[in-house]
Coordinates of C-alpha atoms in Angstrom, one line a residue:
Chain S
M1 CA 19.5 23.5 15.4
D2 CA 23.2 23.2 14.6
V3 CA 22.5 19.9 12.9
L4 CA 20.6 21.7 10.2
T5 CA 22.7 24.8 9.7
D6 CA 26.0 22.8 9.8
N7 CA 24.8 20.2 7.4
F8 CA 22.5 22.1 5.2
A9 CA 24.1 20.7 2.0
L10 CA 23.7 17.1 3.2
Y11 CA 20.1 17.6 4.1
G12 CA 19.5 19.4 0.9
K13 CA 20.9 16.6 -1.1
G14 CA 18.8 14.0 0.8
F15 CA 15.7 16.2 0.5
L16 CA 16.2 16.6 -3.3
G17 CA 16.8 12.8 -3.6
T18 CA 13.5 12.1 -2.0
V19 CA 11.7 14.7 -4.2
Q20 CA 13.3 13.3 -7.3
L21 CA 12.5 9.7 -6.3
T22 CA 8.9 10.7 -5.6
V23 CA 8.4 12.6 -8.8
Y24 CA 9.9 10.0 -11.1
A25 CA 8.2 7.1 -9.3
S26 CA 4.9 9.0 -9.4
L27 CA 5.1 9.5 -13.2
L28 CA 5.9 5.8 -13.7
A29 CA 3.1 4.8 -11.3
L30 CA 0.6 7.0 -13.1
V31 CA 1.5 5.8 -16.5
L32 CA 1.7 2.1 -15.6
G33 CA -1.5 2.4 -13.4
F34 CA -3.4 3.9 -16.3
V35 CA -2.2 1.1 -18.7
M36 CA -3.2 -1.6 -16.1
A37 CA -6.5 0.1 -15.4
S38 CA -7.3 0.1 -19.1
F39 CA -6.4 -3.5 -19.3
R40 CA -8.7 -4.3 -16.4
V41 CA -11.7 -2.7 -18.0
A42 CA -10.9 -4.0 -21.5
P43 CA -13.2 -6.4 -23.3
I44 CA -10.3 -8.7 -24.0
G45 CA -9.9 -11.6 -21.5
S46 CA -6.2 -12.1 -21.5
L47 CA -5.5 -8.4 -20.9
R48 CA -8.0 -8.4 -18.0
V49 CA -6.2 -11.4 -16.5
L50 CA -2.8 -9.6 -16.9
G51 CA -4.1 -6.5 -15.2
T52 CA -5.7 -8.5 -12.4
V53 CA -2.6 -10.6 -11.7
W54 CA -0.4 -7.4 -11.7
V55 CA -2.6 -5.7 -9.2
T56 CA -3.2 -8.7 -6.9
V57 CA 0.5 -9.6 -6.8
L58 CA 1.9 -6.2 -6.2
R59 CA -0.8 -5.1 -3.7
N60 CA 0.1 -8.1 -1.6
T61 CA 3.8 -7.8 -1.8
P62 CA 5.6 -6.1 1.0
L63 CA 7.5 -3.1 -0.5
T64 CA 10.6 -4.1 1.4
L65 CA 10.6 -7.5 -0.3
L66 CA 10.1 -5.7 -3.7
F67 CA 13.1 -3.4 -3.0
F68 CA 15.1 -6.4 -1.9
A69 CA 14.3 -8.3 -5.1
V70 CA 14.8 -5.4 -7.4
L71 CA 17.8 -3.6 -5.8
L72 CA 19.7 -6.8 -4.8
G73 CA 18.2 -9.4 -7.1
L74 CA 18.2 -7.9 -10.6
P75 CA 21.9 -7.3 -10.7
R76 CA 22.5 -11.0 -10.2
F77 CA 20.2 -11.5 -13.1
G78 CA 22.7 -9.7 -15.3
L79 CA 20.8 -6.4 -15.2
V80 CA 23.0 -3.6 -13.8
L81 CA 21.4 -0.1 -13.5
P82 CA 22.1 2.8 -11.1
F83 CA 20.5 2.2 -7.7
Q84 CA 18.3 5.3 -8.0
L85 CA 16.7 3.9 -11.2
F86 CA 16.1 0.5 -9.5
A87 CA 14.4 2.4 -6.6
V88 CA 12.2 4.3 -9.1
L89 CA 11.3 1.0 -10.8
A90 CA 10.3 -0.7 -7.5
L91 CA 8.4 2.2 -6.1
G92 CA 6.6 3.0 -9.4
C93 CA 5.5 -0.6 -10.0
Y94 CA 4.3 -1.0 -6.5
T95 CA 2.3 2.2 -6.5
S96 CA 0.9 1.5 -10.0
A97 CA -1.2 -1.3 -8.6
F98 CA -2.9 1.1 -6.2
I99 CA -3.3 3.8 -8.8
C100 CA -4.8 1.2 -11.1
E101 CA -7.5 0.3 -8.6
V102 CA -8.2 4.0 -7.9
L103 CA -8.6 4.7 -11.7
R104 CA -10.7 1.6 -12.2
S105 CA -13.1 2.5 -9.4
G106 CA -13.2 6.0 -10.9
I107 CA -14.3 4.6 -14.3
N108 CA -16.9 2.4 -12.5
T109 CA -18.5 5.4 -10.8
V110 CA -19.6 6.8 -14.2
P111 CA -23.1 5.5 -14.6
K112 CA -23.6 3.0 -17.4
G113 CA -26.4 5.1 -18.9
Q114 CA -23.9 7.9 -19.7
G115 CA -22.0 5.6 -22.1
E116 CA -25.2 4.3 -23.6
A117 CA -26.5 7.9 -24.2
A118 CA -23.2 8.8 -25.8
R119 CA -23.3 5.8 -28.1
S120 CA -26.9 6.4 -29.0
L121 CA -25.9 9.9 -30.1
G122 CA -23.6 8.2 -32.6
M123 CA -20.3 8.9 -30.7
S124 CA -17.4 6.6 -31.5
F125 CA -15.6 4.6 -28.8
G126 CA -12.9 7.3 -28.6
Q127 CA -15.4 10.1 -28.3
T128 CA -17.4 8.3 -25.6
L129 CA -14.2 7.7 -23.7
G130 CA -12.6 11.1 -24.2
T131 CA -15.5 13.5 -23.9
V132 CA -18.0 11.6 -21.7
V133 CA -16.5 8.9 -19.5
L134 CA -12.9 10.0 -18.7
P135 CA -13.6 13.6 -17.7
Q136 CA -16.1 12.4 -15.1
A137 CA -13.9 9.6 -13.9
F138 CA -10.9 12.0 -13.7
R139 CA -12.8 14.4 -11.4
S140 CA -13.8 11.7 -8.9
V141 CA -10.3 10.2 -8.6
I142 CA -8.4 13.3 -7.7
P143 CA -8.5 12.8 -3.9
P144 CA -7.6 9.1 -3.8
V145 CA -4.8 9.6 -6.3
G146 CA -3.4 12.3 -4.0
S147 CA -3.6 9.9 -1.1
T148 CA -1.8 7.3 -3.0
L149 CA 1.0 9.6 -4.1
I150 CA 1.4 10.8 -0.5
A151 CA 1.9 7.2 0.5
L152 CA 4.4 6.9 -2.3
A153 CA 6.4 9.8 -0.9
K154 CA 6.4 8.2 2.5
N155 CA 7.3 4.8 1.1
S156 CA 10.4 6.3 -0.6
A157 CA 12.0 6.3 2.8
I158 CA 12.6 2.5 2.3
A159 CA 14.9 3.3 -0.6
G160 CA 17.0 5.4 1.8
A161 CA 17.5 2.4 4.0
F162 CA 18.7 0.4 0.9
S163 CA 21.4 3.0 0.4
V164 CA 19.8 5.2 -2.2
T165 CA 20.6 8.9 -1.5
E166 CA 17.5 10.1 0.2
L167 CA 16.3 12.1 3.2
L168 CA 16.2 9.2 5.8
G169 CA 19.6 8.0 4.6
T170 CA 21.2 11.2 5.9
Y171 CA 20.9 10.1 9.5
K172 CA 23.7 7.5 9.0
T173 CA 26.3 10.2 8.1
L174 CA 25.2 12.6 10.8
N175 CA 25.2 9.9 13.4
E176 CA 28.8 9.1 12.5
L177 CA 29.7 12.8 12.8
G178 CA 28.3 12.8 16.3
Y179 CA 25.4 15.2 16.1
S180 CA 22.4 15.0 18.4
I181 CA 20.4 12.1 17.1
I182 CA 17.1 13.5 18.2
W183 CA 17.5 16.8 16.3
T184 CA 18.8 14.9 13.3
F185 CA 15.5 13.0 13.2
V186 CA 13.4 16.2 13.9
W187 CA 14.8 17.7 10.7
I188 CA 14.2 14.5 8.7
A189 CA 10.6 14.5 9.9
V190 CA 10.2 18.2 9.0
G191 CA 11.6 17.3 5.5
Y192 CA 9.0 14.6 5.0
L193 CA 6.2 16.8 6.3
I194 CA 7.1 19.5 3.8
I195 CA 6.9 17.0 0.9
T196 CA 3.7 15.3 2.0
L197 CA 2.0 18.6 2.9
S198 CA 2.9 20.0 -0.5
I199 CA 1.4 17.0 -2.4
S200 CA -1.7 17.3 -0.2
L201 CA -1.9 21.0 -0.9
L202 CA -1.4 20.5 -4.7
F203 CA -4.2 17.9 -4.8
H204 CA -6.4 20.2 -2.7
V205 CA -6.0 22.9 -5.3
L206 CA -6.7 20.4 -8.1
E207 CA -9.8 19.2 -6.4
K208 CA -11.1 22.7 -5.9
R209 CA -10.4 23.5 -9.5
F210 CA -11.6 20.3 -11.2
G211 CA -13.5 18.2 -8.5
V212 CA -17.1 17.3 -8.7
A213 CA -19.3 20.0 -7.2
R214 CA -21.8 18.5 -4.9
Chain W
M1 CA -21.0 -0.3 -5.7
T2 CA -24.1 0.0 -7.8
A3 CA -26.3 -3.0 -8.3
H4 CA -25.5 -3.6 -11.9
A5 CA -21.8 -3.8 -11.2
L6 CA -22.3 -7.1 -9.4
H7 CA -23.1 -8.9 -12.6
G8 CA -19.5 -9.3 -13.7
D9 CA -17.1 -7.0 -15.6
M10 CA -18.7 -7.2 -19.0
E11 CA -21.9 -5.4 -18.1
S12 CA -20.6 -3.1 -15.4
T13 CA -18.9 -0.5 -17.5
A14 CA -20.0 2.6 -19.4
L15 CA -17.3 2.0 -21.9
Y16 CA -18.9 -0.4 -24.3
D17 CA -22.0 -2.4 -25.1
I18 CA -22.3 -6.1 -24.8
P19 CA -20.4 -7.2 -28.0
G20 CA -22.2 -8.5 -31.0
P21 CA -21.0 -11.3 -33.2
Q22 CA -18.6 -9.1 -35.3
A23 CA -17.2 -7.4 -32.2
R24 CA -16.8 -10.8 -30.5
R25 CA -14.7 -12.1 -33.5
R26 CA -12.6 -9.0 -33.4
H27 CA -12.1 -9.3 -29.6
L28 CA -11.1 -13.0 -30.1
L29 CA -8.4 -11.9 -32.5
Y30 CA -7.1 -9.2 -30.2
G31 CA -7.2 -11.8 -27.4
I32 CA -5.1 -14.3 -29.2
A33 CA -2.6 -11.6 -30.2
S34 CA -2.2 -10.3 -26.6
T35 CA -2.0 -13.9 -25.2
V36 CA 0.8 -14.6 -27.6
L37 CA 2.6 -11.4 -26.6
I38 CA 2.2 -12.2 -22.8
L39 CA 3.4 -15.8 -23.3
A40 CA 6.4 -14.5 -25.3
L41 CA 7.3 -12.1 -22.5
L42 CA 7.0 -15.0 -19.9
G43 CA 9.1 -17.2 -22.1
W44 CA 11.8 -14.5 -22.4
L45 CA 11.9 -14.2 -18.6
L46 CA 12.2 -17.9 -18.2
Y47 CA 15.0 -17.9 -20.8
L48 CA 16.8 -15.2 -18.9
L49 CA 16.5 -17.3 -15.7
F50 CA 18.0 -20.4 -17.4
D51 CA 20.5 -18.3 -19.2
T52 CA 21.9 -16.9 -16.0
D53 CA 22.0 -20.4 -14.4
Q54 CA 19.3 -19.8 -11.8
F55 CA 18.2 -23.4 -11.8
T56 CA 21.4 -25.2 -11.1
A57 CA 21.4 -27.8 -8.4
A58 CA 23.9 -25.8 -6.3
K59 CA 21.6 -22.9 -6.0
W60 CA 18.6 -25.0 -5.0
S61 CA 20.3 -27.5 -2.8
P62 CA 20.3 -25.4 0.4
F63 CA 16.6 -25.7 0.7
T64 CA 16.9 -29.5 1.2
Y65 CA 19.0 -28.9 4.4
K66 CA 17.2 -29.1 7.7
G67 CA 19.2 -26.2 9.2
I68 CA 18.1 -23.9 6.4
Q69 CA 14.5 -24.9 6.6
E70 CA 14.6 -24.3 10.3
L71 CA 16.1 -20.9 9.7
L72 CA 13.3 -20.0 7.3
L73 CA 10.7 -21.3 9.7
K74 CA 12.2 -19.3 12.6
G75 CA 12.1 -16.2 10.5
L76 CA 8.5 -16.8 9.5
G77 CA 7.7 -17.3 13.2
N78 CA 9.3 -14.0 14.1
T79 CA 7.4 -12.3 11.3
L80 CA 4.1 -13.7 12.7
K81 CA 5.1 -12.8 16.2
A82 CA 5.7 -9.1 15.2
F83 CA 2.5 -9.1 13.3
A84 CA 0.5 -10.5 16.3
Y85 CA 1.9 -7.9 18.7
A86 CA 1.5 -5.1 16.3
S87 CA -2.1 -5.9 15.3
V88 CA -3.3 -6.3 18.9
L89 CA -1.5 -3.2 20.1
S90 CA -2.6 -1.0 17.2
L91 CA -6.2 -2.1 17.7
L92 CA -5.9 -1.0 21.3
L93 CA -4.2 2.3 20.4
G94 CA -6.7 2.9 17.7
A95 CA -9.6 2.5 20.2
V96 CA -7.9 4.8 22.7
L97 CA -7.1 7.5 20.1
A98 CA -10.6 7.2 18.6
T99 CA -12.1 7.7 22.0
G100 CA -9.9 10.7 22.5
R101 CA -11.0 12.2 19.2
L102 CA -14.6 11.7 20.0
S103 CA -14.2 13.1 23.5
V104 CA -16.4 16.1 24.6
H105 CA -13.3 17.6 26.4
R106 CA -11.6 19.9 24.0
P107 CA -7.9 19.4 25.2
V108 CA -8.3 15.6 25.0
R109 CA -9.7 16.0 21.5
W110 CA -6.9 18.2 20.4
L111 CA -4.2 16.0 21.8
A112 CA -5.7 12.9 20.1
T113 CA -6.0 14.8 16.8
L114 CA -2.4 16.0 17.0
C115 CA -1.2 12.4 17.6
V116 CA -3.3 10.9 14.8
E117 CA -2.3 13.5 12.3
F118 CA 1.4 13.4 13.1
F119 CA 1.8 9.7 13.1
R120 CA -0.2 9.3 9.9
A121 CA 2.0 11.9 8.1
M122 CA 5.3 10.3 9.1
P123 CA 6.8 7.5 7.1
V124 CA 6.6 4.3 9.3
L125 CA 10.2 3.6 8.6
V126 CA 11.4 7.0 10.0
M127 CA 9.5 6.2 13.3
I128 CA 11.0 2.7 13.5
F129 CA 14.5 4.0 12.8
F130 CA 14.0 6.8 15.4
I131 CA 12.9 4.3 18.1
F132 CA 15.7 1.9 17.1
V133 CA 18.6 4.4 16.7
A134 CA 17.8 7.3 18.9
L135 CA 16.0 5.6 21.7
K136 CA 18.2 2.5 21.5
V137 CA 15.3 0.0 21.7
Q138 CA 15.8 -3.7 20.7
P139 CA 14.7 -4.5 17.1
L140 CA 11.4 -6.4 17.9
P141 CA 10.0 -3.7 20.3
A142 CA 11.1 -1.0 18.0
L143 CA 9.4 -2.6 15.0
V144 CA 6.2 -3.3 17.0
A145 CA 6.2 0.3 18.4
G146 CA 6.6 1.9 15.0
L147 CA 3.9 -0.3 13.4
T148 CA 1.6 0.3 16.4
L149 CA 1.9 4.1 16.3
Y150 CA 1.2 4.2 12.6
N151 CA -1.5 1.6 12.2
G152 CA -3.1 2.6 15.5
S153 CA -3.5 6.2 14.2
V154 CA -5.0 5.0 10.9
L155 CA -7.3 2.6 12.8
A156 CA -8.4 5.5 15.1
E157 CA -9.7 7.3 12.0
V158 CA -11.5 4.1 10.8
F159 CA -13.1 3.6 14.2
R160 CA -14.1 7.3 14.4
T161 CA -15.7 7.2 10.9
G162 CA -17.5 4.1 11.9
V163 CA -19.0 5.6 15.1
N164 CA -20.0 8.8 13.2
S165 CA -21.7 6.7 10.5
V166 CA -24.1 5.1 13.0
E167 CA -27.4 6.8 12.6
R168 CA -28.1 9.7 15.0
G169 CA -31.3 8.2 16.2
Q170 CA -29.5 5.3 17.8
R171 CA -27.5 7.6 20.0
E172 CA -30.6 9.7 20.9
A173 CA -32.6 6.6 21.7
A174 CA -29.9 5.3 24.0
Y175 CA -29.7 8.6 25.8
A176 CA -33.5 8.7 26.0
L177 CA -33.4 5.2 27.7
G178 CA -31.2 6.8 30.4
M179 CA -27.9 5.4 29.3
R180 CA -24.7 7.2 30.3
K181 CA -22.2 8.5 27.8
T182 CA -19.8 5.5 28.3
Q183 CA -22.7 3.1 28.0
V184 CA -24.0 4.6 24.8
M185 CA -20.5 4.3 23.3
T186 CA -19.7 0.7 24.5
H187 CA -23.2 -0.8 24.2
V188 CA -24.7 1.0 21.2
L189 CA -22.2 2.8 19.0
A190 CA -19.0 0.8 19.2
P191 CA -20.5 -2.6 18.3
Q192 CA -22.2 -1.2 15.3
A193 CA -19.2 0.8 14.2
V194 CA -16.8 -2.2 14.5
R195 CA -19.2 -4.3 12.5
A196 CA -19.5 -1.8 9.7
M197 CA -15.8 -1.1 9.5
L198 CA -14.6 -4.7 9.9
P199 CA -13.5 -5.2 6.3
T200 CA -11.5 -1.9 6.5
I201 CA -10.0 -2.9 9.8
I202 CA -8.8 -6.3 8.3
S203 CA -7.4 -4.5 5.3
Q204 CA -5.4 -2.3 7.6
L205 CA -4.0 -5.4 9.3
V206 CA -2.8 -6.5 5.8
V207 CA -0.8 -3.3 5.8
A208 CA 0.6 -4.1 9.2
L209 CA 1.5 -7.6 8.0
K210 CA 3.3 -6.3 5.0
D211 CA 5.2 -3.7 7.0
T212 CA 6.6 -6.3 9.4
S213 CA 9.2 -6.8 6.7
L214 CA 10.6 -3.4 7.6
G215 CA 12.1 -5.3 10.5
Y216 CA 14.7 -6.5 8.0
L217 CA 16.1 -3.0 7.8
I218 CA 16.7 -2.8 11.5
T219 CA 18.3 -6.3 11.8
Y220 CA 15.2 -8.0 13.3
E221 CA 15.5 -11.7 12.4
E222 CA 12.3 -12.1 10.5
F223 CA 11.5 -14.0 7.3
L224 CA 13.2 -11.7 4.8
H225 CA 16.2 -11.5 7.0
A226 CA 16.5 -15.3 7.0
G227 CA 16.2 -15.2 3.2
K228 CA 19.1 -12.7 3.0
L229 CA 21.3 -14.9 5.2
I230 CA 20.8 -17.8 2.8
A231 CA 21.1 -15.7 -0.3
S232 CA 24.5 -14.3 0.7
N233 CA 26.0 -17.7 1.3
L234 CA 28.9 -18.3 -1.0
D235 CA 28.8 -22.1 -0.4
Y236 CA 25.6 -22.3 -2.4
D237 CA 26.8 -20.0 -5.2
L238 CA 24.8 -17.0 -3.9
P239 CA 21.2 -18.4 -4.5
F240 CA 19.6 -15.0 -4.6
I241 CA 16.9 -15.5 -7.2
P242 CA 15.9 -18.9 -5.7
V243 CA 15.5 -17.3 -2.3
V244 CA 13.3 -14.6 -3.8
M245 CA 11.3 -17.3 -5.6
I246 CA 10.7 -19.1 -2.3
I247 CA 10.0 -16.3 0.1
S248 CA 7.8 -14.1 -2.2
P249 CA 5.0 -16.6 -2.6
V250 CA 4.9 -17.1 1.2
Y251 CA 4.6 -13.3 1.8
I252 CA 2.1 -12.8 -1.0
G253 CA 0.1 -15.8 0.0
M254 CA -0.2 -14.7 3.6
C255 CA -1.3 -11.2 2.6
M256 CA -3.7 -12.5 0.0
L257 CA -5.4 -14.8 2.5
L258 CA -6.0 -11.8 4.8
S259 CA -7.2 -9.6 1.9
W260 CA -9.6 -12.3 0.8
F261 CA -10.9 -12.6 4.3
A262 CA -11.6 -8.8 4.3
T263 CA -13.4 -9.1 0.9
W264 CA -15.4 -12.1 2.1
V265 CA -16.5 -10.2 5.3
A266 CA -17.4 -7.2 3.1
R267 CA -19.5 -9.4 0.8
R268 CA -21.2 -11.1 3.6
Q269 CA -22.1 -7.8 5.2
R270 CA -23.6 -6.4 2.0
R271 CA -26.3 -9.0 2.4
N272 CA -26.7 -8.5 6.1
P273 CA -29.6 -6.2 7.1
K274 CA -28.1 -5.6 10.6
V275 CA -25.2 -3.5 9.3
E276 CA -27.3 -1.6 6.7
G277 CA -27.7 1.5 8.8
A278 CA -24.0 1.9 9.7
A279 CA -22.6 0.6 6.4
A280 CA -23.7 3.7 4.6
V281 CA -20.0 4.6 4.5
P282 CA -18.1 2.7 1.8
A283 CA -16.7 -0.3 3.6
D284 CA -14.9 -1.4 0.5
P285 CA -11.6 -2.9 1.5
A286 CA -10.0 -1.8 -1.7
A287 CA -10.7 1.8 -0.8
L288 CA -7.7 3.6 0.8
L289 CA -7.7 6.1 3.5
P290 CA -4.9 8.8 3.3
G291 CA -1.6 7.2 2.5
E292 CA -1.9 3.9 4.2
I293 CA -0.4 1.5 1.7

């Protein structure tokens, strides 16, 4: 118990670091994932290839390798940014591949006839997409997007091991200060549980509000 | 997946019709423009690589030495060793936990549920660090234990879904034939469940394979660790980018092979009438269960 009360500031900093990392990386992943998903369903061959390569490569890359390449490799390349930003970049790009696949399968769940009906009513491409296809796709992807973002939050722990200020990273300092290592980890675990359960709760509410009623 | 989705991307979407001659000309134009843009981006990357002297002989020479090649091979061997242990053990743990969750005894069910939910909610790395730092376990067993706890819990849910997806009548028929509870599970339900979930199980093994690289963070001498040793060698002018260029294709290649295997199994099963009953659950390897990437 002392570990938490004595080092509340340190834990707080680590906790906030994880939350920040999760939020920024989620935004990047959602935006990039959306762009790549639209590439993958586009009628233009080269964009489809780009989307497919992006997804296939990133889905099969170990995240540790990606962090290794981005956090330690890019600086040698002449690109120097704060560590935190590199971590957001690596996490966001990695997760975008999974978000892309979720969105794409969401678009594919909308029956073909819906689009045909919209077009036969004289709707433009934008109208078909915006008023018929996307609202339905959006509803069916809420739960899997939630799962993907929970995975992102958990994966952010790797950034801590690569010396980005983050929840897991706090154990090093506390270990040196001589606190009980078991309790140190108990509170780290609680921190992660709070974050993942909050995301889970948020998406539960979203699903209740917007999800497909069956 | 609906039937019409199998006929390639062009027809599977609700987004647009099959293009006519005018639309096809327009698409060609867009296609050329985006190809030029992508190629320009690639060219710029290549220019950056040359500009920062990534292709000098000094940076690539280490890979011609036998000692370095052996170091990389040893690392790869250690990666595969951790993967082999972790996959076998997590399949076992998954089977045990799934049995627990399907048990008729309430305390057993609760305990198994608690284990599964807890280990799925924790970041794998936190578990690995806990075992490595707090319990003072050697790197390899710590890595394998962490991967086993996590992937075992995820696999338990996969097995459980598989068993529950087997038609009710199968179980009833087996009981009617006088089979005992254990016999029903091992002779009737489990074989069908494993068959239906095989693609998902293989995809989960891809996750385990990818996560062996976490061993790098606890000084386990695996493939990435070997790469790091070479990359930080001053004698070769810190060949960091060349190392990344050598080890990434190996990692990505291994994972892609396993992913393709999962997709191949899934496609084969779609044509197989034997798994039809149980395969009602989506056995799409691309589909993700809670937080398992």
